[in-house]
C-alpha positions as a Markdown table, in Angstrom:
| # | Residue | x | y | z |
|---|---|---|---|---|
| 1 | Met | -28.4 | -9.1 | -12.1 |
| 2 | Ala | -25.8 | -10.8 | -9.9 |
| 3 | Asp | -23.2 | -10.8 | -12.7 |
| 4 | Gly | -23.6 | -7.0 | -13.3 |
| 5 | Tyr | -23.4 | -6.5 | -9.5 |
| 6 | Leu | -20.2 | -8.4 | -9.1 |
| 7 | Glu | -18.6 | -6.8 | -12.2 |
| 8 | Lys | -19.4 | -3.3 | -10.9 |
| 9 | His | -17.9 | -4.1 | -7.5 |
| 10 | Gln | -14.8 | -5.6 | -9.1 |
| 11 | Arg | -14.3 | -2.5 | -11.3 |
| 12 | Asp | -14.8 | -0.2 | -8.2 |
| 13 | Tyr | -12.3 | -2.3 | -6.2 |
| 14 | Glu | -9.7 | -2.2 | -9.0 |
| 15 | Ala | -10.1 | 1.6 | -9.4 |
| 16 | Arg | -9.7 | 2.1 | -5.6 |
| 17 | Arg | -6.7 | -0.2 | -5.6 |
| 18 | Asp | -5.0 | 1.6 | -8.6 |
| 19 | Ala | -5.6 | 5.0 | -6.9 |
| 20 | Tyr | -4.0 | 3.7 | -3.7 |
| 21 | Leu | -1.0 | 2.2 | -5.5 |
| 22 | Arg | -0.5 | 5.5 | -7.4 |
| 23 | Arg | -0.5 | 7.5 | -4.2 |
| 24 | Lys | 1.7 | 5.0 | -2.4 |
| 25 | Lys | 4.4 | 5.3 | -5.1 |
| 26 | His | 4.8 | 9.0 | -4.5 |
| 27 | Leu | 5.5 | 8.6 | -0.8 |
| 28 | Pro | 9.1 | 8.6 | 0.4 |
| 29 | Pro | 10.4 | 5.3 | 1.5 |
| 30 | Ile | 10.6 | 4.6 | 5.2 |
| 31 | Ile | 14.2 | 4.4 | 6.3 |
| 32 | Arg | 14.8 | 2.7 | 9.6 |
| 33 | Lys | 18.2 | 2.8 | 11.3 |
| 34 | Leu | 19.3 | 0.3 | 13.8 |
| 35 | Gln | 19.9 | 1.7 | 17.3 |
| 36 | Arg | 23.3 | 0.7 | 18.4 |
| 37 | Pro | 24.8 | 1.4 | 21.8 |
| 38 | Asp | 27.7 | 3.9 | 22.1 |
| 39 | Asp | 30.0 | 1.2 | 23.3 |
| 40 | Glu | 29.7 | -1.8 | 20.9 |
| 41 | Ala | 31.6 | -4.1 | 23.4 |
| 42 | Leu | 28.4 | -4.4 | 25.4 |
């Protein structure tokens, strides 16, 4: 019983992870720009 239980949970986890990674790939990348002061001599 324990082996079937663990295998089922492993398959469920992998399915959720695969779905998450597929959704993640379709999101635009986060672009962060550095905030610089107007006068760079500061």
